[in-house]
Every structure is written in C-alpha cells, then in structure tokens.
Amino acid sequence: MTDFQLASSVSHWLAEFEAALPRGDLGGLFHADSHWRDVLALTWRIGTVSGVDAIQRALRGVEAHGFRIDPQRTAPRHATRAGEKCVEAIFRFETRERIGAGVLRMKDDKAWTLLTALDELKGHEEHVGSHRPKGWSYSRDFAGPNWLDLRKEKQEFRDADPTVLIVGGGQAGLSIAARLAQRGIDALIVDRWPRIGDNWRQRYHALTLHNQVHVNHLPYMPFPPSFPVYIPKDKLANWFEAYAEAMEINYWTATEFLGGSYGEGRWTVTLNRDGEKRELHPRHVVMATGVSGIPNIPEIPALKGFAGKVIHSSEYVDGEDWKGKRAIVVGTGNSGHDIAQDLYSAGAQVTLVQRSPSLIINCDPSAQLVYSLYSEGPPLEDCDLITASIPFSLARKSHILATQHAKELDKDLLEKLERKGFRLSDGEDGTGWQFLYLTRGGGYYFNVGCSDLIAEGKIGFAPISDLPRLLSDVDLVVLATGWKGQEELVKKLFGEKVATRVGPIWGFGADQELRNMFTRTAQPGLWFIAGSFAQSRIYSKYLALQIQASELGLLDA
C-alpha cells in the first residue's frame, strides 16, 4: 500500500469503530484473536481484554468520539510485531473529560490490537510547552521573594504538607516527581542516601548501565547527545542531581521513611530527616523503592562457622581491598557476575557459585534486541506509546523470538559455559531476560565480560554443592542472592493488614498486567512504581494522571 492508502484504510476503520461504539456492534471490526488494552482512557483502569467477544462486551456503553489519525505523530506504516506483519497507526480521540492517544494494528483491514491510553485531562494539561508558567509571580514584583527564595521555602514544607510523598529517589521516584510537578501537584521525594544520585553512586566501582542510552531517558529532559551508549554509574548519579535541580523536584536526602498509617483520606507518616523526626500528612504515598527493598539473605549451612567476611551484594563497593585474596560470589545474576569480574580485575582469586539456572545473554547486541523499536526511527514519545500498546500475549511471543535470536548470536559462548557445568535458562517458556525481570526481578546476566572469563577459566565456577569444599581458605563471601519481594517492605512500613490488602506486587496477574504496579491498589492512597528507566518514564505519566484525577474527584469507584 502507498502511504495514502495506509492512511485511508486506518481512517476508514476508525470511523467505523466510532460509529459502531454506541451500538455495541463491534464484532466485524476485530479479528477473532484480537486484544484491546486500555490505559485509563475508557475505563480508569489499566487492563487488557482478549478475544473479539470479550472486547465487544467490555466496550459496550463506552462513550468516546473524534477518532482520527494524529497528524503530529508517526504516520501509519507497515510494521512487524511478534513476528507478524501488520499496519500500525497512532490516533487520537476524546471523551467528555479526557483526551486520548491510541495505537491500532490491523491485519486484512481488521483490528489485531488496539490501545486506548489517557493523554490529558481536559482543562488540566501539563504545564509544559504552551501551558508553561509565565514566571510573573517572581519576576514582576521586585519587592517580593525571588525564584530562589520561593524554591527554598517550598522544599521545606514547614507550613504545608505535600500532596504526594514519594519514597525512593532513583529513576522511578524522579520520573513520577517530575510528572506530578508538571501537573501542579505538590510532591516530595524522601531518600535515605546523603546525596541525590547516591543510590547509583554508592554501588560497586565498575558499574555501568546495561541498557543503551536512547532507552533510558528520563521524562522531559533527554540525555545530551554526547552521553556514552552505556552510561557509567557516577555519570548517571551526577545527571540525577542535575535533573532534580532543573525539574525543580522537592527532594529530602538523608531522610529515612519510618512508616505510616492511613485514616480520613490522609496518611500520617514519620520520617527521620538527618536525625530530626518529622511527621507529614500526605494524601498519597508512592513507593518508588525498586522491585524490592530488603536484601534476601538465605540460610546457607556451609557458612555457619565461616571465619571470613560475609556481605550481601548491596554492601559491596570495590574489589581493591581484596587484591591477592580469595573470594567467592554466591549468585549468578547481574550483580553476582559484575562483582566477580570487579574482584578479578582488582587482583583477587574469585569463584562464582551457582544456586539455580541463569539466563546468560551478551549485552550488545543480544540483550538490546528487545529494544529494537527505539532504533526504528519514531520519536521517543511515539516509541513509548507503541511499547505501552503491546498486549501481554504479543509481548511474550516477541520475547520468545528475541530470545531464540539471541541464543543463535551467543551460541559459541553458551556452549563454552555449559562445558564448564554452568546451568543455563531461557526464562519461563523461553520468554527471555525481560520476562524474568517482570516476574522475578532477576535471574539473568548481561554479559560484559565475566562469562568470557568463566569460559576461559580465569574466574572459577562451581555449583552450590561444592561450597563447603571451597570455603577452607577463602577471605570473602559475597551473597548476590537478590531481594525480598515488596510485600515484605510494605509489611515493615505499614503493617501486615496493608500488606495483605495490596496483595502480590510485581509479576503478572489474571488481567495480563503487572500486579498492583502503576495503578490503584486496594489500599487507598498507596501506589507503586518500579522497573527499568523506560518503564518508569512510560508509566510515571499514567500514575501522575491517576493521582491528578483522584485529586479532581474524577476516578470512578
């Protein structure tokens, strides 16, 4: 098809869909194997419905209009998703109170997948672009406080409570804080580290990001084009500091969140701010502490009576102190491999010990295959919308294909590791590393050299059953054994009743969505955001919109 024919076909489908919505007669517009994902636009929920009959039932009674190709975004085009060719188009639409954006994928003039996503609340748009603040309040009154005076006063929250308290100042916390600020909602980040960015700065010395720079931008402020493809952790930490300042994010460092209780539409939370106890009463608490927050330290009988030093990977900083000494790293995920490589590079004699099978994938290009969309040409916002439009079942198929491709690319390395006795995994049903992250929060390693060192025998390798034999002359054991689930952190901070109420956090539920993530939970005023830079960037938008809608009284029951 020509570009004109593509646009005509998409416009025709959108017009038919709009006309059929009031009647509820949508069956002829969708394939039998079709999927509709709504992100707050038509249901105030994030959910996926699969199958033409189920879609028709779910859309019955929905009121929306103005469906049209968005001329400001990537034009309709041919694409391949989950190994199947389709026509992909970005469109716009409206409801009485919402402006929506969507993605339609068609095969044979029928819808294969449909995304409807909330873009803006009418009359309450983000304060960016043409809606940016004028600045008159502090530039025209020469006798009044200037911008810096107002910023300093605002950040202290001495005379008012923040509407939203965000616990954790990494990429997720910064993303949601920036989104809320642009919607005029007072938010405050609290983080236990003494300096913004320390959650990266204080990690082990050699760390760099394992995903490429063009995937990892924060909202509103992309990384400069001079940034390296793989960003070193200290450079990233400094960027976090600059970002918080540029985006005017209220951020309390050296502040520990001690816990809270909920009543009468507000939280009562207690903080320890550099030795000073503070009590605040926000209406919302957003947990942005990552997929987990409490180190998992398993019982390992062989370590009883061990005379050397035992630390969790979260405590590991640098291998220089262990030069010429013997070390064991227990755990074969990203942290375990990176720490083993850092110890080896510092001159330690190190052995990596495996407890369970792990997925090994070369960082470049294999691990980046799942981000190929971001290299296809659409602007970042369009890539993010397209990413959000992929329903669960198609995402699984896509990742199975990417995993198979990666195994072919990495075949030589994987065979060498197997000869060493390394137990390999492809993830659940062969879905690869990203689904391991989305379900377990780990279980894989992006190879940046450690696997090669193991294959060459420069770093030792052993199964966990060999640990008692290996400990006889070891100085250091690092437990790269992951983290407990977020439920444990919720229980610690808010009590067992709240932890039970919000239920499982992370991993996929029956609605084909991440459980209790980026959306309302059964505990009013408690929200969760976590994940990669891309996930944080994409879903911070929708989380901020939900909080704004809640403040405006728009969310339904």
Coordinates of N, CA, C and O in Angstrom, one line a residue, residues 84-197:
E84 N 4.7 -11.0 13.1 CA 3.7 -10.9 12.1 C 3.6 -9.5 11.5 O 3.8 -8.5 12.2
K85 N 3.3 -9.5 10.2 CA 3.3 -8.2 9.5 C 1.9 -7.6 9.8 O 0.9 -8.3 9.8
C86 N 1.9 -6.3 9.9 CA 0.6 -5.5 10.2 C 0.8 -4.1 9.7 O 1.9 -3.7 9.4
V87 N -0.3 -3.4 9.8 CA -0.3 -1.9 9.6 C -0.4 -1.3 11.0 O -1.3 -1.7 11.8
E88 N 0.4 -0.4 11.4 CA 0.5 0.2 12.7 C 0.2 1.7 12.6 O 0.8 2.4 11.8
A89 N -0.7 2.2 13.4 CA -1.1 3.7 13.3 C -1.4 4.2 14.7 O -1.9 3.6 15.5
I90 N -0.9 5.5 14.8 CA -1.2 6.2 16.1 C -2.4 7.2 15.8 O -2.4 7.9 14.8
F91 N -3.3 7.2 16.8 CA -4.5 8.0 16.6 C -4.8 8.8 17.9 O -4.2 8.6 18.9
R92 N -5.8 9.7 17.7 CA -6.3 10.5 18.9 C -7.8 10.3 19.0 O -8.5 9.9 18.0
F93 N -8.3 10.6 20.2 CA -9.8 10.6 20.4 C -10.1 11.4 21.7 O -9.2 11.8 22.4
E94 N -11.4 11.5 22.0 CA -11.8 12.3 23.2 C -12.9 11.6 23.9 O -13.7 10.8 23.2
T95 N -13.1 11.9 25.1 CA -14.3 11.6 25.9 C -14.7 12.9 26.5 O -14.2 13.9 26.2
R96 N -15.7 12.9 27.3 CA -16.3 14.1 27.9 C -15.2 14.9 28.7 O -15.1 16.1 28.6
E97 N -14.3 14.1 29.4 CA -13.3 14.8 30.2 C -11.9 14.5 29.9 O -11.0 15.0 30.5
R98 N -11.7 13.6 28.9 CA -10.3 13.1 28.6 C -10.0 13.3 27.2 O -10.8 13.2 26.3
I99 N -8.7 13.4 27.0 CA -8.1 13.4 25.6 C -7.2 12.1 25.6 O -6.4 11.8 26.5
G100 N -7.4 11.3 24.6 CA -6.8 10.0 24.5 C -5.8 9.9 23.3 O -6.0 10.6 22.3
A101 N -4.9 9.0 23.4 CA -4.0 8.6 22.3 C -4.1 7.1 22.2 O -4.3 6.4 23.2
G102 N -3.9 6.6 21.0 CA -4.0 5.2 20.8 C -3.2 4.6 19.7 O -2.6 5.4 18.9
V103 N -3.0 3.3 19.7 CA -2.3 2.6 18.6 C -3.2 1.5 18.1 O -3.7 0.7 18.9
L104 N -3.4 1.5 16.8 CA -4.2 0.5 16.1 C -3.2 -0.4 15.3 O -2.4 0.2 14.5
R105 N -3.4 -1.7 15.4 CA -2.7 -2.6 14.5 C -3.7 -3.4 13.7 O -4.6 -4.0 14.3
M106 N -3.5 -3.4 12.4 CA -4.5 -4.0 11.5 C -3.9 -5.1 10.7 O -2.7 -5.0 10.2
K107 N -4.6 -6.2 10.5 CA -4.3 -7.2 9.5 C -5.5 -7.5 8.7 O -6.6 -7.7 9.3
D108 N -5.4 -7.4 7.4 CA -6.5 -7.6 6.5 C -7.7 -6.7 6.8 O -8.9 -7.2 6.9
D109 N -7.4 -5.4 7.1 CA -8.4 -4.4 7.4 C -9.2 -4.6 8.7 O -10.2 -3.9 8.9
K110 N -8.8 -5.5 9.5 CA -9.5 -5.7 10.8 C -8.4 -5.5 11.9 O -7.2 -5.6 11.7
A111 N -8.9 -5.1 13.1 CA -8.0 -4.8 14.2 C -7.5 -6.0 14.8 O -8.2 -7.0 15.1
W112 N -6.2 -6.0 14.9 CA -5.5 -7.1 15.6 C -5.2 -6.7 17.1 O -5.5 -7.5 18.0
T113 N -4.7 -5.5 17.3 CA -4.5 -5.0 18.6 C -5.0 -3.5 18.6 O -4.9 -2.8 17.6
L114 N -5.5 -3.1 19.8 CA -6.0 -1.7 19.9 C -5.6 -1.2 21.3 O -5.8 -1.9 22.3
L115 N -4.9 -0.1 21.4 CA -4.6 0.6 22.6 C -5.4 1.9 22.7 O -5.4 2.6 21.7
T116 N -6.0 2.1 23.8 CA -6.6 3.4 24.1 C -6.0 3.9 25.4 O -6.1 3.2 26.5
A117 N -5.3 5.0 25.4 CA -4.5 5.5 26.6 C -4.8 6.9 26.9 O -5.0 7.7 25.9
L118 N -4.9 7.2 28.1 CA -5.2 8.6 28.6 C -4.0 9.5 28.3 O -2.8 9.1 28.6
D119 N -4.2 10.6 27.6 CA -3.1 11.5 27.3 C -3.2 12.8 28.2 O -2.1 13.3 28.6
E120 N -4.4 13.3 28.3 CA -4.5 14.6 29.1 C -5.9 14.6 29.7 O -6.9 14.0 29.1
L121 N -6.1 15.3 30.8 CA -7.4 15.6 31.4 C -7.7 17.0 30.9 O -7.0 18.0 31.0
K122 N -8.9 17.2 30.2 CA -9.3 18.4 29.7 C -9.3 19.5 30.7 O -9.9 19.4 31.8
G123 N -8.6 20.6 30.4 CA -8.6 21.8 31.3 C -7.5 21.7 32.4 O -7.4 22.6 33.2
H124 N -6.8 20.5 32.4 CA -5.8 20.3 33.5 C -4.5 19.7 32.8 O -3.9 18.8 33.4
E125 N -4.1 20.4 31.8 CA -3.0 19.8 31.0 C -1.7 20.1 31.7 O -1.6 20.9 32.6
E126 N -0.6 19.3 31.3 CA 0.7 19.6 31.9 C 1.2 21.0 31.7 O 0.8 21.6 30.6
H127 N 2.0 21.5 32.6 CA 2.5 22.8 32.5 C 3.8 22.9 31.7 O 4.8 23.3 32.1
V128 N 3.6 22.4 30.4 CA 4.8 22.4 29.5 C 4.4 23.0 28.2 O 3.2 23.2 27.9
G129 N 5.4 23.4 27.4 CA 5.1 24.0 26.1 C 4.2 25.3 26.2 O 4.6 26.2 26.9
S130 N 3.1 25.3 25.5 CA 2.3 26.5 25.5 C 1.6 26.7 26.9 O 1.0 27.7 27.1
H131 N 1.6 25.6 27.7 CA 1.0 25.7 29.0 C 2.0 26.0 30.1 O 1.7 26.0 31.3
R132 N 3.2 26.3 29.7 CA 4.3 26.5 30.7 C 4.0 27.8 31.6 O 3.3 28.7 31.1
P133 N 4.4 27.9 32.8 CA 4.2 29.0 33.7 C 4.8 30.3 33.1 O 5.9 30.2 32.5
K134 N 4.2 31.4 33.4 CA 4.7 32.7 32.8 C 5.9 33.2 33.6 O 6.8 33.9 33.1
G135 N 6.0 32.9 34.9 CA 7.1 33.4 35.8 C 6.9 34.7 36.3 O 7.8 35.3 36.9
W136 N 5.7 35.3 36.1 CA 5.5 36.7 36.5 C 5.5 36.9 38.0 O 5.8 37.9 38.6
S137 N 5.1 35.8 38.7 CA 4.9 35.9 40.2 C 6.2 36.3 40.9 O 6.2 36.9 42.0
Y138 N 7.3 35.9 40.3 CA 8.6 36.3 40.9 C 9.5 37.1 40.0 O 10.6 37.4 40.4
S139 N 9.0 37.6 38.9 CA 9.9 38.4 38.1 C 9.3 39.9 38.0 O 10.1 40.7 37.5
R140 N 8.1 40.1 38.3 CA 7.5 41.4 38.2 C 7.4 42.2 39.5 O 7.2 43.3 39.5
D141 N 7.4 41.4 40.6 CA 7.2 42.0 42.0 C 8.6 42.2 42.5 O 9.2 41.3 43.2
F142 N 9.3 43.3 42.3 CA 10.7 43.5 42.7 C 10.9 43.5 44.2 O 11.9 43.3 44.7
A143 N 9.8 43.8 45.0 CA 9.9 43.9 46.4 C 9.7 42.5 47.1 O 10.0 42.3 48.2
G144 N 9.1 41.6 46.3 CA 8.8 40.3 46.9 C 9.9 39.3 46.7 O 11.0 39.6 46.3
P145 N 9.7 38.0 47.2 CA 10.7 37.0 47.1 C 10.9 36.6 45.7 O 10.1 36.6 44.8
N146 N 12.2 36.3 45.4 CA 12.5 35.9 44.0 C 12.3 34.4 43.9 O 11.9 33.7 44.8
W147 N 12.7 33.8 42.7 CA 12.5 32.4 42.4 C 13.2 31.5 43.5 O 12.6 30.6 44.0
L148 N 14.5 31.9 43.8 CA 15.2 31.0 44.7 C 14.6 31.1 46.1 O 14.6 30.0 46.8
D149 N 14.2 32.2 46.6 CA 13.5 32.3 47.9 C 12.3 31.4 47.9 O 12.1 30.6 48.9
L150 N 11.5 31.4 46.9 CA 10.3 30.6 46.9 C 10.7 29.1 46.8 O 10.0 28.3 47.4
R151 N 11.7 28.7 46.0 CA 12.1 27.3 45.9 C 12.6 26.8 47.3 O 12.2 25.7 47.7
K152 N 13.4 27.6 48.0 CA 13.9 27.1 49.3 C 12.7 27.0 50.3 O 12.7 26.0 51.1
E153 N 11.8 27.9 50.3 CA 10.7 27.8 51.2 C 9.8 26.6 50.9 O 9.4 25.9 51.8
K154 N 9.6 26.4 49.6 CA 8.7 25.3 49.2 C 9.3 24.0 49.6 O 8.5 23.1 50.0
Q155 N 10.6 23.8 49.4 CA 11.2 22.5 49.6 C 11.1 22.0 51.1 O 11.2 20.9 51.4
E156 N 11.0 23.0 52.0 CA 11.0 22.6 53.4 C 9.7 22.1 53.9 O 9.6 21.4 54.9
F157 N 8.5 22.5 53.3 CA 7.2 22.0 53.7 C 7.0 22.2 55.2 O 6.5 21.4 56.0
R158 N 7.3 23.4 55.7 CA 7.1 23.8 57.1 C 5.7 24.1 57.4 O 5.2 23.8 58.5
D159 N 5.0 24.8 56.5 CA 3.7 25.3 56.7 C 2.6 24.5 56.0 O 1.4 24.8 56.1
A160 N 3.0 23.5 55.2 CA 2.0 22.7 54.5 C 2.6 21.3 54.2 O 3.8 21.1 54.2
D161 N 1.7 20.4 54.0 CA 2.1 19.0 53.7 C 2.1 18.8 52.2 O 1.3 19.4 51.5
P162 N 3.0 18.0 51.7 CA 3.0 17.6 50.3 C 1.7 16.8 50.0 O 1.2 16.0 50.9
T163 N 1.2 17.0 48.8 CA 0.0 16.1 48.4 C 0.5 14.7 48.2 O -0.2 13.7 48.6
V164 N 1.7 14.5 47.7 CA 2.2 13.2 47.4 C 3.6 13.1 48.1 O 4.5 13.9 47.9
L165 N 3.8 12.0 48.8 CA 5.1 11.7 49.3 C 5.7 10.5 48.6 O 5.0 9.4 48.4
I166 N 6.9 10.6 48.0 CA 7.5 9.6 47.2 C 8.6 9.0 47.9 O 9.6 9.7 48.3
V167 N 8.6 7.7 48.2 CA 9.7 7.1 48.9 C 10.6 6.4 48.0 O 10.3 5.4 47.3
G168 N 11.8 7.0 47.8 CA 12.8 6.5 46.9 C 13.1 7.5 45.8 O 12.2 8.0 45.1
G169 N 14.4 7.8 45.6 CA 14.8 8.9 44.7 C 15.6 8.4 43.5 O 16.4 9.1 43.0
G170 N 15.4 7.1 43.1 CA 16.0 6.6 41.8 C 15.3 7.1 40.6 O 14.5 8.1 40.6
Q171 N 15.4 6.4 39.5 CA 14.8 6.8 38.3 C 13.3 6.8 38.4 O 12.6 7.7 37.8
A172 N 12.7 5.8 39.1 CA 11.2 5.8 39.2 C 10.7 7.0 40.1 O 9.8 7.6 39.7
G173 N 11.4 7.2 41.2 CA 11.0 8.4 42.0 C 11.1 9.7 41.3 O 10.2 10.6 41.4
L174 N 12.3 9.9 40.6 CA 12.5 11.1 39.9 C 11.4 11.3 38.8 O 10.9 12.4 38.6
S175 N 11.1 10.2 38.1 CA 10.2 10.3 37.0 C 8.8 10.7 37.5 O 8.2 11.6 36.9
I176 N 8.3 10.1 38.5 CA 6.9 10.4 39.0 C 6.9 11.8 39.6 O 5.9 12.5 39.5
A177 N 8.0 12.2 40.3 CA 8.0 13.5 40.9 C 8.0 14.6 39.8 O 7.3 15.6 39.9
A178 N 8.8 14.4 38.7 CA 8.8 15.4 37.6 C 7.4 15.4 37.0 O 6.9 16.5 36.6
R179 N 6.7 14.3 36.7 CA 5.4 14.3 36.1 C 4.4 15.0 37.0 O 3.6 15.8 36.5
L180 N 4.4 14.8 38.3 CA 3.5 15.4 39.2 C 3.7 16.9 39.2 O 2.8 17.7 39.2
A181 N 5.0 17.3 39.2 CA 5.3 18.8 39.3 C 4.7 19.5 38.1 O 4.2 20.6 38.2
Q182 N 4.8 18.9 36.9 CA 4.2 19.5 35.7 C 2.7 19.5 35.7 O 2.1 20.1 34.8
R183 N 2.1 18.8 36.6 CA 0.6 18.8 36.7 C 0.2 19.7 37.9 O -1.0 19.7 38.3
G184 N 1.2 20.4 38.5 CA 0.8 21.3 39.6 C 0.5 20.6 40.9 O -0.2 21.2 41.7
I185 N 1.0 19.4 41.1 CA 0.7 18.7 42.3 C 2.0 18.6 43.2 O 3.1 18.2 42.7
D186 N 1.8 19.1 44.4 CA 3.0 19.2 45.3 C 3.4 17.8 45.7 O 2.7 17.0 46.2
A187 N 4.7 17.5 45.4 CA 5.2 16.2 45.7 C 6.6 16.4 46.4 O 7.3 17.3 46.1
L188 N 6.9 15.4 47.2 CA 8.2 15.4 47.9 C 8.8 14.0 47.9 O 8.2 13.0 48.2
I189 N 10.1 13.9 47.4 CA 10.8 12.7 47.5 C 11.6 12.6 48.8 O 12.2 13.6 49.2
V190 N 11.6 11.5 49.4 CA 12.5 11.2 50.6 C 13.4 10.0 50.2 O 12.9 9.0 49.7
D191 N 14.6 10.2 50.5 CA 15.6 9.1 50.2 C 16.6 9.1 51.3 O 17.1 10.1 51.8
R192 N 17.1 7.9 51.7 CA 18.0 7.7 52.9 C 19.4 8.1 52.6 O 20.2 8.4 53.5
W193 N 19.8 8.1 51.3 CA 21.2 8.5 50.9 C 21.4 10.0 51.2 O 20.6 10.8 51.0
P194 N 22.7 10.3 51.5 CA 23.0 11.7 51.8 C 23.0 12.7 50.6 O 23.0 13.9 50.8
R195 N 23.1 12.1 49.4 CA 23.2 13.0 48.2 C 22.3 12.4 47.1 O 22.2 11.2 46.9
I196 N 21.7 13.2 46.3 CA 20.9 12.8 45.2 C 21.8 12.0 44.2 O 22.9 12.5 43.8
G197 N 21.4 10.8 43.8 CA 22.1 10.0 42.9 C 23.0 9.0 43.6 O 23.6 8.1 43.0

